[in-house]
PDB file of C-alpha atoms in Angstrom:
ATOM      1  CA  MET D   1      22.908 -50.132-129.499  1.00 58.00           C
ATOM      2  CA  ALA D   2      25.827 -52.311-130.516  1.00 68.00           C
ATOM      3  CA  LYS D   3      28.864 -52.419-128.230  1.00 85.00           C
ATOM      4  CA  LEU D   4      31.162 -52.913-131.227  1.00 94.00           C
ATOM      5  CA  LEU D   5      30.273 -51.326-134.551  1.00 97.00           C
ATOM      6  CA  ILE D   6      32.512 -51.616-137.600  1.00 98.00           C
ATOM      7  CA  THR D   7      31.695 -50.095-140.995  1.00 98.00           C
ATOM      8  CA  ILE D   8      33.138 -51.157-144.335  1.00 98.00           C
ATOM      9  CA  ASP D   9      32.269 -48.930-147.279  1.00 96.00           C
ATOM     10  CA  GLY D  10      33.399 -48.958-150.881  1.00 93.00           C
ATOM     11  CA  PRO D  11      32.305 -49.159-154.528  1.00 90.00           C
ATOM     12  CA  ALA D  12      30.793 -52.196-156.253  1.00 85.00           C
ATOM     13  CA  GLY D  13      33.212 -55.101-156.535  1.00 85.00           C
ATOM     14  CA  SER D  14      35.725 -53.722-154.031  1.00 90.00           C
ATOM     15  CA  GLY D  15      35.243 -56.817-151.891  1.00 90.00           C
ATOM     16  CA  LYS D  16      33.419 -55.097-149.045  1.00 92.00           C
ATOM     17  CA  SER D  17      30.576 -57.618-148.770  1.00 90.00           C
ATOM     18  CA  SER D  18      32.828 -60.678-148.744  1.00 91.00           C
ATOM     19  CA  ALA D  19      35.277 -59.014-146.358  1.00 95.00           C
ATOM     20  CA  ALA D  20      32.521 -57.841-144.016  1.00 95.00           C
ATOM     21  CA  LYS D  21      30.949 -61.294-143.927  1.00 94.00           C
ATOM     22  CA  LEU D  22      34.263 -63.007-143.159  1.00 95.00           C
ATOM     23  CA  LEU D  23      35.252 -60.375-140.601  1.00 97.00           C
ATOM     24  CA  ALA D  24      31.878 -60.713-138.870  1.00 96.00           C
ATOM     25  CA  ALA D  25      32.416 -64.469-138.570  1.00 95.00           C
ATOM     26  CA  LYS D  26      35.885 -63.879-137.164  1.00 95.00           C
ATOM     27  CA  LEU D  27      34.515 -61.480-134.554  1.00 95.00           C
ATOM     28  CA  THR D  28      31.299 -63.478-133.927  1.00 94.00           C
ATOM     29  CA  ALA D  29      29.408 -60.367-134.963  1.00 95.00           C
ATOM     30  CA  ALA D  30      26.251 -59.883-137.031  1.00 95.00           C
ATOM     31  CA  PHE D  31      26.802 -59.057-140.714  1.00 95.00           C
ATOM     32  CA  LEU D  32      24.701 -56.133-141.933  1.00 96.00           C
ATOM     33  CA  ASP D  33      24.477 -56.340-145.725  1.00 94.00           C
ATOM     34  CA  THR D  34      22.958 -52.949-146.500  1.00 93.00           C
ATOM     35  CA  GLY D  35      23.110 -53.537-150.235  1.00 91.00           C
ATOM     36  CA  ALA D  36      20.670 -56.407-149.733  1.00 95.00           C
ATOM     37  CA  MET D  37      18.200 -53.958-148.204  1.00 97.00           C
ATOM     38  CA  TYR D  38      18.306 -51.638-151.204  1.00 96.00           C
ATOM     39  CA  ARG D  39      18.028 -54.633-153.517  1.00 97.00           C
ATOM     40  CA  ALA D  40      15.036 -55.930-151.565  1.00 98.00           C
ATOM     41  CA  ALA D  41      13.286 -52.582-151.931  1.00 98.00           C
ATOM     42  CA  ALA D  42      14.036 -52.505-155.660  1.00 98.00           C
ATOM     43  CA  LEU D  43      12.755 -56.064-156.115  1.00 98.00           C
ATOM     44  CA  ALA D  44       9.569 -55.319-154.188  1.00 98.00           C
ATOM     45  CA  ALA D  45       8.914 -52.397-156.531  1.00 97.00           C
ATOM     46  CA  MET D  46       9.740 -54.433-159.641  1.00 97.00           C
ATOM     47  CA  ARG D  47       7.198 -57.073-158.636  1.00 97.00           C
ATOM     48  CA  THR D  48       4.432 -54.473-158.862  1.00 96.00           C
ATOM     49  CA  SER D  49       5.489 -53.448-162.402  1.00 94.00           C
ATOM     50  CA  CYS D  50       5.239 -49.818-161.319  1.00 95.00           C
ATOM     51  CA  ASP D  51       7.114 -46.921-162.888  1.00 95.00           C
ATOM     52  CA  LEU D  52      10.425 -46.954-161.017  1.00 95.00           C
ATOM     53  CA  ASN D  53      10.739 -43.209-161.605  1.00 96.00           C
ATOM     54  CA  ASP D  54       7.591 -42.627-159.533  1.00 97.00           C
ATOM     55  CA  VAL D  55       9.114 -41.795-156.138  1.00 97.00           C
ATOM     56  CA  THR D  56       5.753 -41.438-154.394  1.00 97.00           C
ATOM     57  CA  LYS D  57       4.765 -44.923-155.535  1.00 97.00           C
ATOM     58  CA  LEU D  58       8.101 -46.360-154.404  1.00 97.00           C
ATOM     59  CA  GLU D  59       7.647 -44.736-150.982  1.00 97.00           C
ATOM     60  CA  GLU D  60       4.231 -46.373-150.717  1.00 97.00           C
ATOM     61  CA  ILE D  61       5.600 -49.788-151.724  1.00 97.00           C
ATOM     62  CA  ILE D  62       8.478 -49.662-149.214  1.00 97.00           C
ATOM     63  CA  ASP D  63       6.136 -48.505-146.430  1.00 97.00           C
ATOM     64  CA  LYS D  64       3.625 -51.292-147.100  1.00 97.00           C
ATOM     65  CA  THR D  65       6.055 -54.149-147.752  1.00 97.00           C
ATOM     66  CA  ASP D  66       6.946 -56.546-144.946  1.00 97.00           C
ATOM     67  CA  PHE D  67      10.741 -56.852-145.093  1.00 98.00           C
ATOM     68  CA  LYS D  68      12.490 -59.286-142.775  1.00 97.00           C
ATOM     69  CA  PHE D  69      16.273 -59.435-142.457  1.00 97.00           C
ATOM     70  CA  GLU D  70      17.755 -62.193-140.313  1.00 94.00           C
ATOM     71  CA  ILE D  71      21.175 -63.724-139.689  1.00 92.00           C
ATOM     72  CA  GLU D  72      21.373 -67.406-140.667  1.00 90.00           C
ATOM     73  CA  ALA D  73      24.625 -69.353-140.907  1.00 85.00           C
ATOM     74  CA  GLY D  74      26.607 -66.119-140.803  1.00 80.00           C
ATOM     75  CA  GLN D  75      24.830 -64.324-143.613  1.00 83.00           C
ATOM     76  CA  MET D  76      21.835 -62.048-143.874  1.00 90.00           C
ATOM     77  CA  THR D  77      18.701 -63.598-145.320  1.00 95.00           C
ATOM     78  CA  VAL D  78      15.939 -61.575-146.938  1.00 97.00           C
ATOM     79  CA  LYS D  79      12.198 -62.159-146.875  1.00 98.00           C
ATOM     80  CA  ILE D  80       9.688 -60.016-148.741  1.00 98.00           C
ATOM     81  CA  ASN D  81       6.104 -60.393-147.559  1.00 98.00           C
ATOM     82  CA  GLY D  82       6.970 -63.763-146.069  1.00 97.00           C
ATOM     83  CA  GLY D  83       8.720 -65.224-149.122  1.00 97.00           C
ATOM     84  CA  ASP D  84      12.455 -65.854-149.267  1.00 97.00           C
ATOM     85  CA  ALA D  85      14.216 -63.498-151.706  1.00 98.00           C
ATOM     86  CA  THR D  86      17.824 -63.949-150.580  1.00 96.00           C
ATOM     87  CA  GLU D  87      18.971 -65.210-153.992  1.00 94.00           C
ATOM     88  CA  GLN D  88      16.550 -63.302-156.208  1.00 96.00           C
ATOM     89  CA  ILE D  89      17.794 -59.905-155.038  1.00 96.00           C
ATOM     90  CA  ARG D  90      21.152 -60.762-156.687  1.00 92.00           C
ATOM     91  CA  ASP D  91      19.610 -61.011-160.147  1.00 92.00           C
ATOM     92  CA  PRO D  92      21.389 -58.660-162.607  1.00 88.00           C
ATOM     93  CA  GLN D  93      18.083 -56.947-163.450  1.00 93.00           C
ATOM     94  CA  VAL D  94      17.630 -56.053-159.786  1.00 95.00           C
ATOM     95  CA  THR D  95      21.208 -54.761-159.723  1.00 90.00           C
ATOM     96  CA  ALA D  96      20.425 -52.548-162.715  1.00 90.00           C
ATOM     97  CA  ASN D  97      17.423 -51.036-160.933  1.00 95.00           C
ATOM     98  CA  VAL D  98      18.845 -50.473-157.450  1.00 93.00           C
ATOM     99  CA  HIS D  99      19.791 -46.888-158.299  1.00 90.00           C
ATOM    100  CA  PHE D 100      16.106 -45.926-158.477  1.00 94.00           C
ATOM    101  CA  VAL D 101      15.954 -46.538-154.715  1.00 95.00           C
ATOM    102  CA  ALA D 102      19.506 -45.537-153.789  1.00 90.00           C
ATOM    103  CA  SER D 103      19.432 -42.137-155.506  1.00 87.00           C
ATOM    104  CA  GLU D 104      16.275 -40.758-153.864  1.00 92.00           C
ATOM    105  CA  PRO D 105      16.647 -39.062-150.446  1.00 92.00           C
ATOM    106  CA  SER D 106      13.210 -40.072-149.120  1.00 95.00           C
ATOM    107  CA  LEU D 107      13.777 -43.699-150.110  1.00 95.00           C
ATOM    108  CA  ARG D 108      17.279 -43.804-148.645  1.00 94.00           C
ATOM    109  CA  GLN D 109      15.904 -42.452-145.361  1.00 94.00           C
ATOM    110  CA  ARG D 110      13.501 -45.377-145.199  1.00 96.00           C
ATOM    111  CA  ILE D 111      16.279 -47.917-145.829  1.00 96.00           C
ATOM    112  CA  VAL D 112      18.558 -46.220-143.283  1.00 96.00           C
ATOM    113  CA  ARG D 113      15.821 -46.703-140.666  1.00 96.00           C
ATOM    114  CA  LEU D 114      15.794 -50.415-141.485  1.00 96.00           C
ATOM    115  CA  GLN D 115      19.585 -50.544-141.139  1.00 96.00           C
ATOM    116  CA  ARG D 116      19.627 -48.853-137.745  1.00 96.00           C
ATOM    117  CA  ALA D 117      16.769 -51.030-136.507  1.00 95.00           C
ATOM    118  CA  PHE D 118      18.712 -54.138-137.556  1.00 95.00           C
ATOM    119  CA  ALA D 119      21.863 -52.914-135.789  1.00 94.00           C
ATOM    120  CA  GLY D 120      19.900 -52.271-132.630  1.00 93.00           C
ATOM    121  CA  ARG D 121      19.204 -55.991-132.280  1.00 93.00           C
ATOM    122  CA  TYR D 122      22.838 -57.091-131.928  1.00 94.00           C
ATOM    123  CA  GLU D 123      25.782 -56.361-129.629  1.00 94.00           C
ATOM    124  CA  LYS D 124      28.430 -56.611-132.359  1.00 95.00           C
ATOM    125  CA  ILE D 125      27.894 -55.448-135.940  1.00 96.00           C
ATOM    126  CA  VAL D 126      29.957 -55.360-139.118  1.00 97.00           C
ATOM    127  CA  ALA D 127      28.042 -53.131-141.557  1.00 97.00           C
ATOM    128  CA  GLU D 128      28.946 -52.879-145.216  1.00 95.00           C
ATOM    129  CA  GLY D 129      27.664 -50.400-147.756  1.00 92.00           C
ATOM    130  CA  ARG D 130      28.394 -47.072-149.358  1.00 90.00           C
ATOM    131  CA  ASP D 131      27.536 -44.586-146.603  1.00 92.00           C
ATOM    132  CA  GLN D 132      27.791 -46.588-143.398  1.00 95.00           C
ATOM    133  CA  GLY D 133      30.677 -44.640-141.906  1.00 96.00           C
ATOM    134  CA  THR D 134      29.541 -41.237-143.172  1.00 95.00           C
ATOM    135  CA  VAL D 135      25.762 -41.219-142.702  1.00 93.00           C
ATOM    136  CA  VAL D 136      24.252 -44.306-141.106  1.00 95.00           C
ATOM    137  CA  PHE D 137      26.753 -44.923-138.304  1.00 96.00           C
ATOM    138  CA  PRO D 138      28.989 -41.826-138.083  1.00 96.00           C
ATOM    139  CA  ASP D 139      30.018 -42.791-134.536  1.00 96.00           C
ATOM    140  CA  ALA D 140      31.170 -46.314-135.448  1.00 97.00           C
ATOM    141  CA  ASP D 141      34.103 -47.708-133.473  1.00 96.00           C
ATOM    142  CA  PHE D 142      36.089 -48.565-136.621  1.00 98.00           C
ATOM    143  CA  LYS D 143      35.600 -47.380-140.197  1.00 98.00           C
ATOM    144  CA  PHE D 144      37.162 -48.837-143.337  1.00 98.00           C
ATOM    145  CA  PHE D 145      36.893 -47.858-146.987  1.00 97.00           C
ATOM    146  CA  LEU D 146      37.847 -50.479-149.582  1.00 97.00           C
ATOM    147  CA  THR D 147      38.973 -49.605-153.089  1.00 93.00           C
ATOM    148  CA  ALA D 148      40.153 -51.528-156.176  1.00 92.00           C
ATOM    149  CA  ASP D 149      40.566 -50.612-159.830  1.00 91.00           C
ATOM    150  CA  ALA D 150      37.507 -51.015-162.078  1.00 89.00           C
ATOM    151  CA  GLN D 151      38.992 -53.841-164.148  1.00 90.00           C
ATOM    152  CA  GLU D 152      39.682 -55.981-161.092  1.00 90.00           C
ATOM    153  CA  ARG D 153      36.273 -55.234-159.643  1.00 91.00           C
ATOM    154  CA  SER D 154      34.639 -56.268-162.922  1.00 92.00           C
ATOM    155  CA  LYS D 155      36.500 -59.584-162.896  1.00 91.00           C
ATOM    156  CA  ARG D 156      35.363 -60.291-159.350  1.00 88.00           C
ATOM    157  CA  ARG D 157      31.720 -59.540-160.127  1.00 87.00           C
ATOM    158  CA  ALA D 158      31.892 -61.611-163.323  1.00 88.00           C
ATOM    159  CA  LYS D 159      33.221 -64.596-161.372  1.00 88.00           C
ATOM    160  CA  GLU D 160      30.445 -64.220-158.815  1.00 84.00           C
ATOM    161  CA  LEU D 161      27.723 -64.081-161.488  1.00 85.00           C
ATOM    162  CA  THR D 162      29.186 -66.936-163.528  1.00 89.00           C
ATOM    163  CA  GLU D 163      29.227 -69.164-160.458  1.00 88.00           C
ATOM    164  CA  LYS D 164      25.507 -68.453-160.073  1.00 82.00           C
ATOM    165  CA  GLY D 165      24.807 -69.504-163.655  1.00 86.00           C
ATOM    166  CA  TYR D 166      24.555 -66.111-165.362  1.00 85.00           C
ATOM    167  CA  LYS D 167      26.194 -65.384-168.718  1.00 86.00           C
ATOM    168  CA  VAL D 168      28.518 -62.408-168.430  1.00 87.00           C
ATOM    169  CA  ASP D 169      29.937 -59.908-170.930  1.00 88.00           C
ATOM    170  CA  LEU D 170      33.026 -58.627-169.091  1.00 91.00           C
ATOM    171  CA  ASP D 171      33.334 -55.387-171.075  1.00 90.00           C
ATOM    172  CA  LYS D 172      29.664 -54.556-170.574  1.00 90.00           C
ATOM    173  CA  LEU D 173      29.936 -55.428-166.898  1.00 90.00           C
ATOM    174  CA  GLN D 174      32.883 -53.053-166.455  1.00 91.00           C
ATOM    175  CA  GLN D 175      30.909 -50.290-168.171  1.00 91.00           C
ATOM    176  CA  GLU D 176      27.999 -50.908-165.783  1.00 88.00           C
ATOM    177  CA  ILE D 177      30.310 -50.796-162.770  1.00 90.00           C
ATOM    178  CA  GLU D 178      31.897 -47.555-163.933  1.00 89.00           C
ATOM    179  CA  LYS D 179      28.412 -46.111-164.511  1.00 88.00           C
ATOM    180  CA  ARG D 180      27.400 -47.140-160.987  1.00 83.00           C
ATOM    181  CA  ASP D 181      30.562 -45.501-159.643  1.00 84.00           C
ATOM    182  CA  ARG D 182      29.557 -42.226-161.288  1.00 86.00           C
ATOM    183  CA  GLN D 183      25.996 -42.481-159.987  1.00 82.00           C
ATOM    184  CA  ASP D 184      27.145 -43.258-156.456  1.00 81.00           C
ATOM    185  CA  SER D 185      29.867 -40.618-156.252  1.00 82.00           C
ATOM    186  CA  THR D 186      27.856 -37.743-157.764  1.00 81.00           C
ATOM    187  CA  ARG D 187      24.433 -38.180-156.146  1.00 77.00           C
ATOM    188  CA  LYS D 188      23.394 -35.278-153.934  1.00 76.00           C
ATOM    189  CA  ILE D 189      22.554 -37.330-150.858  1.00 76.00           C
ATOM    190  CA  SER D 190      25.034 -39.745-149.271  1.00 78.00           C
ATOM    191  CA  PRO D 191      27.573 -39.770-152.118  1.00 81.00           C
ATOM    192  CA  LEU D 192      30.137 -42.564-152.122  1.00 86.00           C
ATOM    193  CA  ILE D 193      33.060 -41.052-150.245  1.00 90.00           C
ATOM    194  CA  ALA D 194      35.351 -42.270-147.503  1.00 92.00           C
ATOM    195  CA  ALA D 195      34.610 -40.946-144.028  1.00 94.00           C
ATOM    196  CA  ALA D 196      37.256 -38.497-142.851  1.00 95.00           C
ATOM    197  CA  ASP D 197      38.299 -40.920-140.109  1.00 96.00           C
ATOM    198  CA  ALA D 198      38.095 -44.088-142.227  1.00 97.00           C
ATOM    199  CA  ILE D 199      41.112 -46.271-143.006  1.00 96.00           C
ATOM    200  CA  THR D 200      41.402 -46.867-146.768  1.00 96.00           C
ATOM    201  CA  VAL D 201      42.449 -50.325-147.948  1.00 96.00           C
ATOM    202  CA  ASN D 202      43.279 -50.933-151.627  1.00 95.00           C
ATOM    203  CA  THR D 203      42.238 -54.525-152.332  1.00 94.00           C
ATOM    204  CA  THR D 204      43.296 -54.735-155.998  1.00 93.00           C
ATOM    205  CA  ASN D 205      46.244 -57.063-155.371  1.00 92.00           C
ATOM    206  CA  LEU D 206      45.030 -58.660-152.158  1.00 93.00           C
ATOM    207  CA  THR D 207      43.155 -61.897-151.615  1.00 92.00           C
ATOM    208  CA  LEU D 208      39.997 -61.836-149.532  1.00 93.00           C
ATOM    209  CA  GLU D 209      41.835 -63.482-146.655  1.00 95.00           C
ATOM    210  CA  GLN D 210      44.612 -60.875-146.811  1.00 96.00           C
ATOM    211  CA  VAL D 211      42.077 -58.036-146.744  1.00 96.00           C
ATOM    212  CA  VAL D 212      40.302 -59.465-143.703  1.00 97.00           C
ATOM    213  CA  GLU D 213      43.554 -60.169-141.851  1.00 97.00           C
ATOM    214  CA  LYS D 214      44.681 -56.600-142.487  1.00 96.00           C
ATOM    215  CA  ILE D 215      41.416 -55.151-141.169  1.00 97.00           C
ATOM    216  CA  PHE D 216      41.354 -57.562-138.232  1.00 96.00           C
ATOM    217  CA  GLY D 217      44.926 -56.628-137.318  1.00 95.00           C
ATOM    218  CA  LEU D 218      44.129 -52.910-137.406  1.00 94.00           C
ATOM    219  CA  ILE D 219      41.149 -53.449-135.124  1.00 94.00           C
ATOM    220  CA  LYS D 220      43.117 -55.540-132.632  1.00 88.00           C
ATOM    221  CA  ASN D 221      46.008 -53.073-132.591  1.00 86.00           C
ATOM    222  CA  ASN D 222      43.655 -50.213-131.767  1.00 80.00           C
ATOM    223  CA  ASP D 223      41.264 -52.058-129.484  1.00 66.00           C
TER     224      ASP D 223
END
């Protein structure tokens, strides 16, 4: 089990992935990108052209798929049945289908096992996601919950997608983010909420560097 475990939760576009990655580098810790695990599971299912509403089939696919998550150059890489999928899991179509995995209790349990197994391999972990501090690692040393208004989060995601060569409709993207917020916050299992002992950081008017420095300072002051 990790000697230092930090969780950073928050909605899509709040900056949690970028902040967690930078914080992990600053602390020489492993970066656990839990969203990548859900995306990998969704992509594996999409490749079979199965009905994504068929939970039993999705369970079978996840159980039979060889997922490998490794740390390379400070970020988590993803392999599905031996093939690199690190970039493909970021495709907007995969993003649109992640909820089929994330909303089902039996599927989430499988992904949580992958997350805990990953964490067990490293002494220091910075884990980002939506339920890291509440469900996956309730005994984490430090817990943070990042927020930002939907418009700002949409702009951030649009910039990220544009840089990767995707065409983006900002209004449609904001609608998708707001829809994901509703799905995440109202699902019966592991809803998107801040842990009772988490420190909330509003990132709307902060740069990535400012967010990380704030979190880093809070950790050092309470170490």
